[in-house]
Amino acid sequence: MNLLKFIQKFPTEEKCLKSFVKYRLERGVTCAKCEKKTIHYFVKAQKRFECKICKKRTSYKSGTMMEKSKIGIQVWFMLIHLMTSITKSMSALEVSKQLDMRYDTIWYAMHKIRCAMGKRDAKYKLDGTVELDDAFFVAVDLDRDSDEQLKRGRGSQRTAKVLVMVESEKVSKKQMIQKYGKASRHNKGRKMGFVKMVVMEDLSSPEINYEAKNALKSSVSIIADDWRGYRGLPKVVKKVTQTVTPPEKAMEHLPWVHTVISNAKKMTLGVHHSVGKQYLQNYLNEFVWKINRRHFASDPFERAMCMAVDEYWN
Ligand SMILES: [Zn+2]
């Protein structure tokens, strides 16, 4: 949906509310008293849902990422539209200027959306052949005393460790040429599927195994470099192929995981500048959510609305 269509479809708070209620009733509203999803009616005058069985009323935003938020539904819709309709990311500063709203309010709401995006993607596991690597992202430790001397390099307080996993299937040269043409930079000899990125406290073998188990099906075949932290991975998946990968061979051995890392770094540095370590996962959620849906035919706003009305206890 482009901006013009969005404005035509959601011109007022009332239109947005009507649409939001429709999405919620379609996905189901949970009654706290009946302790399950029941048929609900919408009581317009009070902006509340009423359970058909026990008559208990509940706020129209209850259980969703918008619960307790003072922002109107139209602003939420605009935020969701802005965050899902463009391939790149927008900073909270830019968005707050566009909507003429307080920076803090917008910043907080955008992170709520990013959390929901991560929650949505956590429902799926990667399958097939997966390129796996770790990366160090620039991130500021916001709790740290600013006078403290910063260490440099691996383990420095200005970097965060991220485990990156990308589905990557081998494609014949002929198929690649058919799809992209002879001289395309996309011709990596492999086709990229779904992606996962996880911010890690450390890159020890148990931590890596724990996250890989969460992210990957046990039938997965991993390809990775020869980092010792990956040696326990055969306990988690069917097959692991570790190859010594000097930097100049990285794009050949693990083309998609490196492309993803490089694009994600551009996004965090270029758009959001100083990213707090504790919020890095949220920014990556947004980045990954968009990559994972790049080939979907349905409208990103519609998909995001399913996520927006999801109740957090489900
Ligand atoms: Zn009930």
Short mmCIF file of C-alpha atoms in Angstrom, two decimals, residues 6-313:
data_model
loop_
_atom_site.label_atom_id
_atom_site.label_comp_id
_atom_site.label_asym_id
_atom_site.label_seq_id
_atom_site.Cartn_x
_atom_site.Cartn_y
_atom_site.Cartn_z
CA PHE A 6 -3.09 4.61 3.04
CA ILE A 7 -4.50 8.13 3.43
CA GLN A 8 -7.59 7.20 1.44
CA LYS A 9 -8.19 4.05 3.47
CA PHE A 10 -7.47 5.49 6.93
CA PRO A 11 -8.33 9.19 6.85
CA THR A 12 -9.65 9.47 10.42
CA GLU A 13 -9.25 8.03 13.92
CA GLU A 14 -12.75 6.57 13.57
CA LYS A 15 -11.93 4.70 10.34
CA CYS A 16 -8.75 3.31 11.91
CA LEU A 17 -10.60 2.22 15.04
CA LYS A 18 -13.24 0.44 12.93
CA SER A 19 -10.55 -1.40 11.02
CA PHE A 20 -8.61 -2.24 14.21
CA VAL A 21 -11.75 -3.71 15.83
CA LYS A 22 -12.37 -5.79 12.70
CA TYR A 23 -8.82 -7.17 12.79
CA ARG A 24 -9.17 -7.99 16.50
CA LEU A 25 -12.51 -9.76 16.13
CA GLU A 26 -11.13 -11.77 13.20
CA ARG A 27 -8.05 -12.89 15.16
CA GLY A 28 -10.02 -13.47 18.36
CA VAL A 29 -10.21 -11.64 21.69
CA THR A 30 -9.35 -13.44 24.94
CA CYS A 31 -11.70 -13.05 27.90
CA ALA A 32 -9.76 -12.85 31.18
CA LYS A 33 -12.69 -14.34 33.14
CA CYS A 34 -13.44 -17.25 30.76
CA GLU A 35 -9.64 -17.63 30.33
CA LYS A 36 -9.94 -18.33 26.60
CA LYS A 37 -10.83 -16.73 23.28
CA THR A 38 -14.58 -16.22 23.20
CA ILE A 39 -17.01 -14.40 20.93
CA HIS A 40 -16.91 -10.68 21.72
CA TYR A 41 -19.03 -7.70 20.73
CA PHE A 42 -17.67 -4.20 20.40
CA VAL A 43 -19.38 -1.58 22.57
CA LYS A 44 -18.69 1.51 20.54
CA ALA A 45 -19.68 4.13 23.12
CA GLN A 46 -17.15 2.79 25.64
CA LYS A 47 -14.57 1.56 23.14
CA ARG A 48 -14.63 -1.83 24.88
CA PHE A 49 -15.14 -5.45 23.89
CA GLU A 50 -17.78 -7.46 25.72
CA CYS A 51 -17.59 -11.24 26.13
CA LYS A 52 -20.73 -12.97 24.81
CA ILE A 53 -20.64 -15.60 27.58
CA CYS A 54 -19.81 -13.76 30.82
CA LYS A 55 -20.39 -10.14 29.69
CA LYS A 56 -16.98 -9.04 31.02
CA ARG A 57 -15.77 -5.92 29.27
CA THR A 58 -12.21 -5.23 28.30
CA SER A 59 -10.33 -2.35 26.69
CA TYR A 60 -10.15 -2.53 22.88
CA LYS A 61 -6.33 -2.53 23.03
CA SER A 62 -5.99 -5.06 25.87
CA GLY A 63 -3.38 -7.75 25.37
CA THR A 64 -1.95 -6.14 22.23
CA MET A 65 1.30 -4.22 21.84
CA MET A 66 -0.81 -1.04 22.05
CA GLU A 67 -2.15 -1.81 25.53
CA LYS A 68 -1.79 1.10 28.00
CA SER A 69 -0.55 3.32 25.19
CA LYS A 70 -1.95 6.84 25.10
CA ILE A 71 -1.30 7.16 21.36
CA GLY A 72 -4.40 7.08 19.17
CA ILE A 73 -5.03 4.23 16.75
CA GLN A 74 -4.46 6.45 13.72
CA VAL A 75 -0.91 7.27 14.87
CA TRP A 76 -0.24 3.57 15.49
CA PHE A 77 -1.48 2.85 11.97
CA MET A 78 0.77 5.55 10.54
CA LEU A 79 3.75 4.17 12.48
CA ILE A 80 3.08 0.64 11.26
CA HIS A 81 2.68 1.91 7.71
CA LEU A 82 5.92 3.91 7.83
CA MET A 83 7.85 1.03 9.35
CA THR A 84 6.61 -1.67 6.98
CA SER A 85 6.12 0.06 3.62
CA ILE A 86 9.73 1.12 3.05
CA THR A 87 12.55 -1.37 2.60
CA LYS A 88 14.99 0.65 4.72
CA SER A 89 14.48 1.77 8.30
CA MET A 90 13.41 5.18 9.63
CA SER A 91 14.76 6.80 12.79
CA ALA A 92 12.41 7.77 15.62
CA LEU A 93 13.64 11.36 15.19
CA GLU A 94 12.55 11.49 11.54
CA VAL A 95 9.19 9.88 12.31
CA SER A 96 8.50 12.15 15.30
CA LYS A 97 9.10 15.18 13.07
CA GLN A 98 6.83 13.78 10.33
CA LEU A 99 4.01 13.11 12.80
CA ASP A 100 4.70 16.20 14.89
CA MET A 101 4.86 14.14 18.07
CA ARG A 102 7.20 13.82 21.01
CA TYR A 103 10.37 11.90 20.23
CA ASP A 104 10.17 9.72 23.38
CA THR A 105 6.60 8.65 22.64
CA ILE A 106 7.42 7.67 19.06
CA TRP A 107 10.70 6.00 20.03
CA TYR A 108 8.89 3.83 22.58
CA ALA A 109 6.03 2.89 20.20
CA MET A 110 8.47 1.99 17.42
CA HIS A 111 10.29 -0.36 19.79
CA LYS A 112 6.96 -1.97 20.72
CA ILE A 113 6.42 -2.69 17.01
CA ARG A 114 9.96 -4.06 16.65
CA CYS A 115 9.39 -6.38 19.67
CA ALA A 116 6.19 -7.68 18.05
CA MET A 117 8.09 -8.26 14.79
CA GLY A 118 10.67 -10.36 16.68
CA LYS A 119 7.95 -12.31 18.46
CA ARG A 120 6.29 -13.08 15.15
CA ASP A 121 9.50 -14.36 13.55
CA ALA A 122 10.35 -16.44 16.63
CA LYS A 123 7.39 -18.68 15.74
CA TYR A 124 9.30 -20.08 12.76
CA LYS A 125 12.48 -22.15 12.52
CA LEU A 126 14.97 -22.19 9.67
CA ASP A 127 15.28 -25.30 7.50
CA GLY A 128 17.50 -26.78 4.78
CA THR A 129 21.09 -25.55 4.45
CA VAL A 130 21.95 -22.63 6.75
CA GLU A 131 24.98 -20.31 6.61
CA LEU A 132 25.95 -19.44 10.19
CA ASP A 133 28.36 -16.77 11.39
CA ASP A 134 28.80 -14.22 14.16
CA ALA A 135 29.36 -10.51 13.86
CA PHE A 136 30.31 -7.57 16.06
CA PHE A 137 27.95 -4.59 15.89
CA VAL A 138 28.69 -1.12 17.17
CA ALA A 139 26.37 -0.58 20.14
CA VAL A 140 26.53 1.72 23.14
CA ASP A 141 26.13 0.27 26.59
CA LEU A 142 23.65 2.79 27.97
CA ASP A 143 23.98 1.64 31.57
CA ARG A 144 27.72 2.07 31.55
CA ASP A 145 29.35 5.02 33.30
CA SER A 146 30.26 7.39 30.47
CA ASP A 147 33.62 8.30 32.05
CA GLU A 148 34.79 4.73 31.99
CA GLN A 149 37.66 4.08 29.61
CA LEU A 150 36.50 2.12 26.55
CA LYS A 151 38.32 -1.01 25.61
CA ARG A 152 39.01 -1.70 21.96
CA GLY A 153 38.49 -4.72 19.69
CA ARG A 154 36.90 -8.06 20.53
CA GLY A 155 34.79 -7.85 23.64
CA SER A 156 34.89 -4.06 23.77
CA GLN A 157 32.00 -2.29 25.46
CA ARG A 158 31.12 -0.56 22.24
CA THR A 159 30.38 -3.77 20.39
CA ALA A 160 27.61 -6.34 20.68
CA LYS A 161 27.93 -9.93 19.51
CA VAL A 162 25.32 -11.17 17.08
CA LEU A 163 24.72 -14.71 15.83
CA VAL A 164 23.45 -14.70 12.24
CA MET A 165 21.79 -17.62 10.46
CA VAL A 166 20.63 -17.54 6.84
CA GLU A 167 18.92 -20.26 4.78
CA SER A 168 21.04 -20.70 1.67
CA GLU A 169 20.37 -23.28 -1.04
CA LYS A 170 22.79 -24.10 -3.83
CA VAL A 171 21.55 -23.03 -7.24
CA SER A 172 23.04 -24.12 -10.56
CA LYS A 173 24.90 -21.53 -12.65
CA LYS A 174 22.31 -21.93 -15.40
CA GLN A 175 19.42 -21.14 -13.04
CA MET A 176 21.25 -18.08 -11.65
CA ILE A 177 21.96 -16.69 -15.12
CA GLN A 178 18.34 -17.26 -16.10
CA LYS A 179 17.16 -15.33 -13.06
CA TYR A 180 19.68 -12.50 -12.75
CA GLY A 181 21.61 -12.31 -16.04
CA LYS A 182 25.26 -13.09 -16.63
CA ALA A 183 27.07 -10.26 -14.86
CA SER A 184 24.73 -9.77 -11.89
CA ARG A 185 26.26 -9.14 -8.47
CA HIS A 186 23.41 -11.32 -7.12
CA ASN A 187 25.01 -14.31 -8.79
CA LYS A 188 26.42 -15.90 -5.64
CA GLY A 189 25.68 -19.48 -6.70
CA ARG A 190 23.23 -19.76 -3.80
CA LYS A 191 19.69 -18.61 -3.14
CA MET A 192 18.84 -16.88 0.12
CA GLY A 193 15.81 -17.92 2.18
CA PHE A 194 14.78 -16.85 5.70
CA VAL A 195 17.07 -15.14 8.20
CA LYS A 196 17.58 -15.04 12.00
CA MET A 197 19.77 -12.62 13.97
CA VAL A 198 20.29 -13.01 17.73
CA VAL A 199 22.18 -10.63 20.04
CA MET A 200 24.39 -12.79 22.29
CA GLU A 201 25.89 -12.22 25.73
CA ASP A 202 28.85 -14.37 24.72
CA LEU A 203 29.88 -16.62 21.85
CA SER A 204 30.63 -19.70 23.92
CA SER A 205 29.68 -23.11 22.56
CA PRO A 206 26.74 -23.66 25.01
CA GLU A 207 25.27 -20.22 24.23
CA ILE A 208 25.59 -20.77 20.47
CA ASN A 209 24.04 -24.24 20.75
CA TYR A 210 21.15 -22.87 22.82
CA GLU A 211 20.29 -20.17 20.26
CA ALA A 212 20.85 -22.47 17.26
CA LYS A 213 18.44 -24.99 18.79
CA ASN A 214 15.81 -22.24 19.16
CA ALA A 215 16.30 -20.97 15.62
CA LEU A 216 16.90 -24.10 13.54
CA LYS A 217 15.10 -27.34 12.80
CA SER A 218 17.14 -30.40 13.79
CA SER A 219 17.21 -31.48 10.12
CA VAL A 220 19.29 -28.41 9.19
CA SER A 221 22.71 -28.66 7.58
CA ILE A 222 24.98 -25.82 8.76
CA ILE A 223 27.91 -24.32 6.85
CA ALA A 224 30.24 -22.11 8.87
CA ASP A 225 33.85 -21.03 9.34
CA ASP A 226 36.18 -22.91 11.68
CA TRP A 227 35.48 -20.89 14.88
CA ARG A 228 35.81 -23.22 17.87
CA GLY A 229 32.52 -22.01 19.35
CA TYR A 230 30.71 -23.86 16.55
CA ARG A 231 32.22 -27.26 17.35
CA GLY A 232 29.31 -28.31 19.57
CA LEU A 233 26.71 -27.63 16.87
CA PRO A 234 26.51 -31.28 15.68
CA LYS A 235 24.65 -31.95 18.99
CA VAL A 236 21.86 -29.66 17.76
CA VAL A 237 21.54 -30.24 14.01
CA LYS A 238 21.98 -33.06 11.51
CA LYS A 239 25.16 -31.88 9.79
CA VAL A 240 27.80 -29.18 10.30
CA THR A 241 30.48 -28.33 7.72
CA GLN A 242 33.21 -26.05 9.07
CA THR A 243 35.69 -24.65 6.55
CA VAL A 244 38.74 -22.47 7.20
CA THR A 245 37.56 -19.15 5.75
CA PRO A 246 40.13 -16.38 5.23
CA PRO A 247 38.46 -12.91 4.82
CA GLU A 248 39.04 -12.88 1.04
CA LYS A 249 37.14 -16.18 0.72
CA ALA A 250 34.24 -15.12 2.96
CA MET A 251 31.93 -14.06 0.12
CA GLU A 252 32.62 -17.34 -1.67
CA HIS A 253 32.11 -19.71 1.28
CA LEU A 254 29.34 -17.86 3.11
CA PRO A 255 27.95 -15.29 0.67
CA TRP A 256 24.51 -14.58 2.13
CA VAL A 257 25.36 -14.42 5.80
CA HIS A 258 28.02 -11.81 5.01
CA THR A 259 25.66 -9.81 2.79
CA VAL A 260 23.06 -9.80 5.56
CA ILE A 261 25.62 -8.73 8.21
CA SER A 262 26.91 -5.92 6.01
CA ASN A 263 23.41 -4.60 5.23
CA ALA A 264 22.34 -4.80 8.88
CA LYS A 265 25.43 -2.83 9.92
CA LYS A 266 24.66 -0.16 7.33
CA MET A 267 21.13 0.08 8.74
CA THR A 268 22.17 0.40 12.39
CA LEU A 269 25.00 2.84 11.71
CA GLY A 270 23.47 4.81 8.86
CA VAL A 271 19.95 5.27 10.16
CA HIS A 272 19.97 4.86 13.90
CA HIS A 273 23.53 6.07 14.67
CA SER A 274 24.09 5.39 18.34
CA VAL A 275 22.23 2.15 19.04
CA GLY A 276 21.90 1.09 22.68
CA LYS A 277 23.12 -2.45 23.28
CA GLN A 278 19.86 -3.45 24.95
CA TYR A 279 17.83 -2.23 21.95
CA LEU A 280 19.99 -3.70 19.19
CA GLN A 281 17.87 -6.88 19.08
CA ASN A 282 14.78 -4.76 18.35
CA TYR A 283 16.46 -2.97 15.42
CA LEU A 284 17.58 -6.33 14.06
CA ASN A 285 14.02 -7.67 14.47
CA GLU A 286 12.76 -4.96 12.12
CA PHE A 287 15.55 -5.59 9.62
CA VAL A 288 14.99 -9.37 9.64
CA TRP A 289 11.17 -9.06 9.55
CA LYS A 290 11.47 -7.10 6.31
CA ILE A 291 14.02 -9.44 4.70
CA ASN A 292 11.93 -12.48 5.57
CA ARG A 293 8.90 -11.01 3.84
CA ARG A 294 10.61 -9.49 0.80
CA HIS A 295 9.01 -11.95 -1.62
CA PHE A 296 5.56 -12.12 -0.01
CA ALA A 297 2.77 -11.04 -2.32
CA SER A 298 0.40 -9.81 0.40
CA ASP A 299 0.45 -6.22 1.64
CA PRO A 300 3.01 -5.60 4.43
CA PHE A 301 0.52 -3.42 6.33
CA GLU A 302 -2.03 -6.25 6.44
CA ARG A 303 0.63 -8.64 7.72
CA ALA A 304 1.78 -6.14 10.30
CA MET A 305 -1.80 -5.67 11.51
CA CYS A 306 -2.11 -9.40 12.24
CA MET A 307 0.98 -8.94 14.40
CA ALA A 308 -0.36 -5.73 15.99
CA VAL A 309 -3.56 -7.39 17.21
CA ASP A 310 -1.82 -10.52 18.47
CA GLU A 311 -2.25 -10.88 22.21
CA TYR A 312 1.02 -11.13 24.10
CA TRP A 313 0.00 -14.17 26.13
#
